Coordinates of C-alpha atoms in Angstrom, one line a residue:
M2 CA -14.4 58.4 -22.3
N3 CA -12.4 55.2 -22.8
V4 CA -11.9 54.3 -26.5
E5 CA -10.3 51.4 -28.3
I6 CA -7.9 51.7 -31.2
T7 CA -9.7 50.7 -34.4
P8 CA -8.3 48.6 -37.2
D9 CA -7.8 51.8 -39.3
R10 CA -5.5 53.2 -36.6
A11 CA -3.5 50.1 -35.7
P12 CA -1.4 48.5 -38.5
V13 CA -2.2 44.8 -39.1
R14 CA 1.3 43.8 -38.1
S15 CA 0.7 45.1 -34.6
W16 CA -2.2 42.7 -33.8
L17 CA -1.9 39.9 -36.3
P18 CA 0.7 37.9 -34.4
G19 CA -1.4 38.0 -31.2
F20 CA -4.5 37.1 -33.3
V21 CA -2.9 34.0 -34.7
A22 CA -1.3 33.1 -31.3
L23 CA -4.8 33.2 -29.7
A24 CA -6.3 31.0 -32.3
A25 CA -3.5 28.5 -31.9
I26 CA -3.8 28.5 -28.1
W27 CA -7.6 28.1 -28.0
G28 CA -7.5 25.6 -30.9
S29 CA -4.9 23.5 -29.2
S30 CA -7.0 23.5 -26.0
F31 CA -9.0 20.6 -27.3
L32 CA -5.9 18.5 -27.7
F33 CA -4.9 19.2 -24.1
I34 CA -8.5 18.3 -23.0
K35 CA -8.2 15.0 -24.9
V36 CA -4.9 14.2 -23.2
G37 CA -6.1 15.3 -19.8
V38 CA -9.2 13.1 -19.6
T39 CA -7.0 10.0 -20.1
E40 CA -6.1 10.3 -16.4
L41 CA -8.5 12.8 -14.9
H42 CA -12.2 12.8 -14.5
P43 CA -13.6 15.7 -16.6
V44 CA -14.8 17.6 -13.4
H45 CA -11.3 17.3 -11.9
L46 CA -9.6 18.3 -15.1
T47 CA -11.8 21.4 -15.2
L48 CA -11.1 22.2 -11.6
Y49 CA -7.3 22.0 -12.0
R50 CA -7.6 24.0 -15.3
V51 CA -9.8 26.8 -13.9
A52 CA -7.8 27.1 -10.6
T53 CA -4.6 27.5 -12.6
G54 CA -6.2 30.1 -14.8
A55 CA -7.5 32.0 -11.8
L56 CA -4.1 32.1 -10.2
T57 CA -2.6 33.3 -13.5
L58 CA -5.1 36.2 -13.8
L59 CA -4.6 37.1 -10.1
V60 CA -0.9 37.5 -10.8
V61 CA -1.6 39.6 -13.9
L62 CA -4.0 41.7 -11.7
A63 CA -1.3 42.3 -9.2
V64 CA 1.3 43.2 -11.8
L65 CA -1.1 45.7 -13.5
R66 CA -2.3 47.0 -10.1
D67 CA -5.9 46.2 -11.0
R68 CA -8.4 44.8 -8.4
L69 CA -11.3 42.4 -8.1
P70 CA -14.8 43.7 -8.2
R71 CA -16.2 45.0 -4.9
D72 CA -19.9 45.2 -6.0
L73 CA -21.9 42.4 -4.5
R74 CA -24.3 42.5 -7.5
V75 CA -21.4 41.7 -9.8
W76 CA -20.4 38.7 -7.7
A77 CA -24.1 37.5 -7.7
H78 CA -24.2 37.6 -11.5
M79 CA -20.8 35.8 -11.6
L80 CA -22.5 32.8 -10.0
V81 CA -24.4 32.4 -13.3
V82 CA -21.6 33.5 -15.6
A83 CA -19.1 31.3 -14.0
A84 CA -21.3 28.2 -14.2
L85 CA -22.6 28.7 -17.8
G86 CA -19.4 30.3 -19.2
V87 CA -16.7 28.2 -17.5
A88 CA -17.5 25.3 -15.1
V89 CA -20.3 23.5 -17.1
P90 CA -19.0 23.9 -20.7
F91 CA -15.4 23.1 -19.8
T92 CA -16.6 19.9 -18.1
L93 CA -19.0 19.0 -21.0
F94 CA -16.1 19.3 -23.4
G95 CA -14.2 16.9 -21.2
Y96 CA -17.0 14.4 -21.2
G97 CA -17.5 14.8 -24.9
E98 CA -13.8 14.2 -25.7
Q99 CA -14.0 10.9 -23.9
R100 CA -16.2 9.9 -26.8
V101 CA -15.2 12.0 -29.8
E102 CA -12.0 13.3 -31.5
S103 CA -10.5 16.6 -30.2
M104 CA -10.8 18.1 -33.7
L105 CA -14.5 17.5 -33.7
A106 CA -14.9 19.2 -30.3
G107 CA -13.1 22.2 -31.9
I108 CA -15.6 22.3 -34.7
W109 CA -18.6 22.2 -32.3
N110 CA -17.1 25.1 -30.4
A111 CA -17.5 27.3 -33.5
T112 CA -21.3 26.9 -33.3
T113 CA -21.5 29.2 -30.3
P114 CA -22.3 32.4 -32.2
L115 CA -25.3 30.6 -33.8
I116 CA -26.7 29.9 -30.3
V117 CA -25.8 33.4 -29.0
L118 CA -27.9 35.2 -31.6
P119 CA -31.4 33.7 -31.0
L120 CA -30.9 33.9 -27.3
A121 CA -29.8 37.5 -27.5
V122 CA -32.8 38.3 -29.7
L123 CA -35.6 36.3 -28.0
V124 CA -34.5 36.0 -24.3
F125 CA -32.1 38.9 -23.4
R126 CA -33.4 41.4 -26.0
T127 CA -29.9 42.7 -26.6
E128 CA -29.9 42.2 -30.4
R129 CA -32.4 42.5 -33.3
L130 CA -33.2 39.7 -35.7
T131 CA -32.7 40.8 -39.3
A132 CA -33.2 38.9 -42.6
R133 CA -29.4 38.6 -42.9
R134 CA -29.1 37.1 -39.5
A135 CA -32.0 34.7 -40.1
V136 CA -30.3 33.4 -43.3
G137 CA -27.1 33.0 -41.3
L138 CA -28.8 31.0 -38.6
G139 CA -30.5 28.8 -41.2
L140 CA -27.2 28.0 -42.9
G141 CA -25.6 27.3 -39.6
F142 CA -28.4 24.9 -38.6
V143 CA -27.9 23.0 -41.9
G144 CA -24.2 22.9 -41.2
V145 CA -24.9 21.4 -37.7
L146 CA -27.0 18.6 -39.3
V147 CA -24.2 17.9 -41.8
V148 CA -21.6 17.7 -39.0
L149 CA -23.8 15.3 -37.1
G150 CA -24.4 13.2 -40.2
V151 CA -28.1 12.7 -39.3
W152 CA -28.7 10.7 -42.5
E153 CA -26.5 7.9 -40.9
G154 CA -28.9 7.6 -37.9
V155 CA -28.5 8.8 -34.4
G156 CA -27.3 7.0 -31.2
G157 CA -24.1 5.5 -29.9
A158 CA -21.3 7.0 -27.8
H159 CA -19.9 9.1 -30.6
F160 CA -23.2 10.8 -31.2
V161 CA -23.6 11.4 -27.5
G162 CA -20.2 12.9 -27.3
Q163 CA -21.0 15.3 -30.1
L164 CA -24.2 16.3 -28.3
M165 CA -22.1 17.0 -25.1
C166 CA -19.8 19.3 -27.1
F167 CA -22.8 21.0 -28.6
G168 CA -24.2 21.4 -25.1
A169 CA -20.9 23.1 -24.1
A170 CA -21.3 25.5 -27.0
A171 CA -24.9 26.1 -25.9
C172 CA -23.7 27.1 -22.4
Y173 CA -21.4 29.7 -24.0
G174 CA -24.5 30.8 -26.0
L175 CA -26.3 31.5 -22.7
A176 CA -23.4 33.0 -20.8
I177 CA -22.4 35.6 -23.4
P178 CA -25.7 37.4 -23.8
Y179 CA -26.3 37.1 -20.0
Q180 CA -22.9 38.7 -19.3
K181 CA -23.5 41.4 -21.9
K182 CA -26.9 42.3 -20.3
F183 CA -26.1 42.1 -16.6
V184 CA -22.3 42.6 -16.3
A185 CA -20.9 44.5 -19.3
G186 CA -22.0 47.9 -18.0
S187 CA -20.0 47.6 -14.8
A188 CA -17.1 49.9 -14.1
Y189 CA -14.6 47.1 -13.7
S190 CA -12.1 46.0 -16.3
G191 CA -12.5 42.9 -18.4
L192 CA -9.4 41.4 -16.7
S193 CA -11.0 42.0 -13.2
L194 CA -14.3 40.5 -14.2
S195 CA -12.6 37.5 -15.8
A196 CA -10.5 36.8 -12.7
A197 CA -13.7 37.0 -10.6
Q198 CA -15.4 34.6 -13.0
L199 CA -12.6 32.0 -12.7
L200 CA -12.5 32.3 -8.9
V201 CA -16.2 31.7 -8.6
A202 CA -16.0 28.8 -11.1
T203 CA -13.1 27.3 -9.0
A204 CA -15.3 27.5 -5.9
Q205 CA -18.2 25.9 -7.7
L206 CA -16.1 23.0 -9.1
A207 CA -14.4 22.5 -5.7
V208 CA -17.9 21.9 -4.2
V209 CA -18.9 19.4 -6.9
A210 CA -15.6 17.5 -7.4
P211 CA -15.7 15.5 -4.2
F212 CA -19.0 13.9 -5.3
V213 CA -17.4 12.4 -8.4
G214 CA -14.5 10.9 -6.6
T215 CA -11.2 12.0 -5.0
P216 CA -9.1 14.0 -7.5
P217 CA -5.6 12.6 -7.9
S218 CA -2.7 14.7 -6.6
P219 CA -1.2 16.9 -9.3
L220 CA 2.2 15.3 -8.4
G221 CA 0.8 11.9 -9.3
L222 CA -0.1 12.8 -12.9
S223 CA 2.1 11.8 -15.8
P224 CA 4.2 14.5 -17.3
R225 CA 2.1 14.8 -20.5
V226 CA -1.1 15.2 -18.5
A227 CA 0.4 17.6 -16.0
A228 CA 1.7 19.7 -18.9
S229 CA -1.7 19.6 -20.5
V230 CA -3.4 20.9 -17.3
L231 CA -0.8 23.6 -17.0
A232 CA -1.2 24.6 -20.7
L233 CA -5.0 24.6 -20.3
G234 CA -4.9 26.8 -17.2
A235 CA -2.1 29.2 -17.6
L236 CA -2.3 29.6 -21.4
G237 CA -5.8 28.7 -22.6
T238 CA -7.7 30.0 -19.5
G239 CA -5.3 32.7 -18.2
L240 CA -2.9 34.4 -20.6
A241 CA -5.1 33.9 -23.6
F242 CA -7.6 36.3 -22.1
V243 CA -4.8 39.0 -21.9
I244 CA -3.9 38.4 -25.5
N245 CA -7.6 38.7 -26.5
M246 CA -7.9 42.0 -24.6
R247 CA -4.9 43.3 -26.5
N248 CA -6.4 42.2 -29.8
I249 CA -9.6 44.0 -29.1
R250 CA -7.8 47.1 -28.1
L251 CA -5.7 47.2 -31.3
A252 CA -8.0 45.6 -33.9
G253 CA -11.4 46.3 -32.5
A254 CA -14.0 43.9 -31.1
S255 CA -15.5 42.9 -34.5
T256 CA -12.1 42.0 -36.1
A257 CA -10.9 40.3 -32.9
S258 CA -14.1 38.1 -32.8
T259 CA -13.2 36.6 -36.2
V260 CA -10.6 34.4 -34.3
T261 CA -13.7 32.1 -34.1
Y262 CA -13.0 31.1 -37.7
L263 CA -9.4 30.1 -37.0
I264 CA -9.9 28.1 -33.8
P265 CA -11.4 25.0 -35.5
V266 CA -8.7 25.1 -38.2
F267 CA -6.0 24.8 -35.5
A268 CA -8.0 22.2 -33.6
V269 CA -8.2 20.0 -36.7
L270 CA -4.6 20.5 -37.6
V271 CA -3.3 19.8 -34.1
G272 CA -5.6 16.8 -33.7
A273 CA -4.5 15.3 -37.0
V274 CA -0.8 15.9 -36.6
V275 CA -0.3 15.2 -32.9
L276 CA -3.0 12.5 -32.2
G277 CA -3.4 11.2 -35.7
E278 CA -7.2 11.8 -35.7
R279 CA -9.3 11.5 -38.8
M280 CA -12.7 12.8 -39.7
N281 CA -15.5 11.7 -42.0
W282 CA -16.0 13.8 -45.1
H283 CA -19.2 15.4 -43.9
Q284 CA -17.7 16.8 -40.7
P285 CA -15.3 19.4 -42.3
V286 CA -18.0 20.1 -45.0
G287 CA -20.5 20.8 -42.2
A288 CA -18.0 22.9 -40.3
F289 CA -17.5 25.0 -43.4
V290 CA -21.2 25.6 -43.8
V291 CA -21.5 26.5 -40.0
L292 CA -18.7 29.0 -40.4
V293 CA -20.3 30.5 -43.5
G294 CA -23.6 30.8 -41.5
V295 CA -21.8 32.5 -38.7
A296 CA -20.1 34.9 -41.1
V297 CA -23.4 35.8 -42.7
A298 CA -25.1 36.2 -39.3
Q299 CA -22.3 38.5 -38.1
G300 CA -22.4 40.6 -41.3
L301 CA -18.8 39.9 -42.4
F302 CA -19.7 39.7 -46.1
G303 CA -20.0 43.2 -47.6
R304 CA -19.1 44.9 -44.3
R305 CA -18.1 48.5 -44.8
R306 CA -14.8 49.8 -43.4
R307 CA -15.1 52.4 -40.8
R308 CA -13.7 55.9 -41.3
P309 CA -10.1 56.4 -39.9
D310 CA -11.4 58.8 -37.3
A311 CA -14.1 56.4 -36.0
V312 CA -13.8 55.1 -32.5
A313 CA -15.9 52.7 -30.4
P314 CA -16.4 52.3 -26.7
T315 CA -14.3 49.7 -24.9
S316 CA -16.1 46.4 -24.2
R317 CA -15.8 45.6 -20.5
P318 CA -16.1 41.8 -20.2
V319 CA -14.2 40.7 -23.3
E320 CA -16.2 37.9 -24.9
A321 CA -15.2 38.5 -28.5
A322 CA -14.5 34.8 -29.2
T323 CA -15.4 31.5 -27.7
R324 CA -13.0 29.5 -25.7
G325 CA -12.3 25.8 -25.8

């Protein structure tokens, strides 16, 4: 039976650098999206990003001598997973960041676990709702209202942009439990499934892209936008997955999933330092409440350490954290 190395067996220094690197890569993705949409339509930006990520993972597959899935049922489920987990949310973040700051998009990304839980409980029946999780969801909902600043009224481009980013997080919330229920039990590696997911998403976006205009040639992009697309694809959508797999193997899925709490921190820091963005007081306060709610719902407070001899089964499609 395949097993993963637990946090008790792997020293912190073996996985912490990769953990921080992953948070930095995914947190910086919102900066790259903000730069990319200055010259690219959100659909075209997502197409270039996903295609680059797919090529990156195909190269990794070849190096590791892994292969794509051969089960047609897996590919059929990938039509849903690719749309909800890649094509639609990536595009929504692009639309959203035409209207809001990149740091705010990073904060909305952190709400994904709050959407995953009720769907997993009520729709996919892969989780149980406990009192602790209900309290966490309640706290998270309050945090969402604070981030939105509902007492200031609703409407306007900025509010619409926030809803688009929240919609992207909602797509992740649908994709993760769907993938867990219908794809996680397959015999293929997480790398193989992710490469398939990106290939299907590339095909979906290639069909849609011509209807929103002719995408500019990559050679016609400015250096900063071209670099952003490359960083989004090769790093944020490609190699970041490999790092995430390593983190799960060394630290365990539960510990690796806590990268969710660092992603908005890096998104805010990068947005402030590089783009000079600023937030209203209620947005970081609301983000903190959201993260506390997520922590409560995931049982991070008062969690007992596992025995040194404990092992857990390997998770196939690695979705320990949400991507930007």
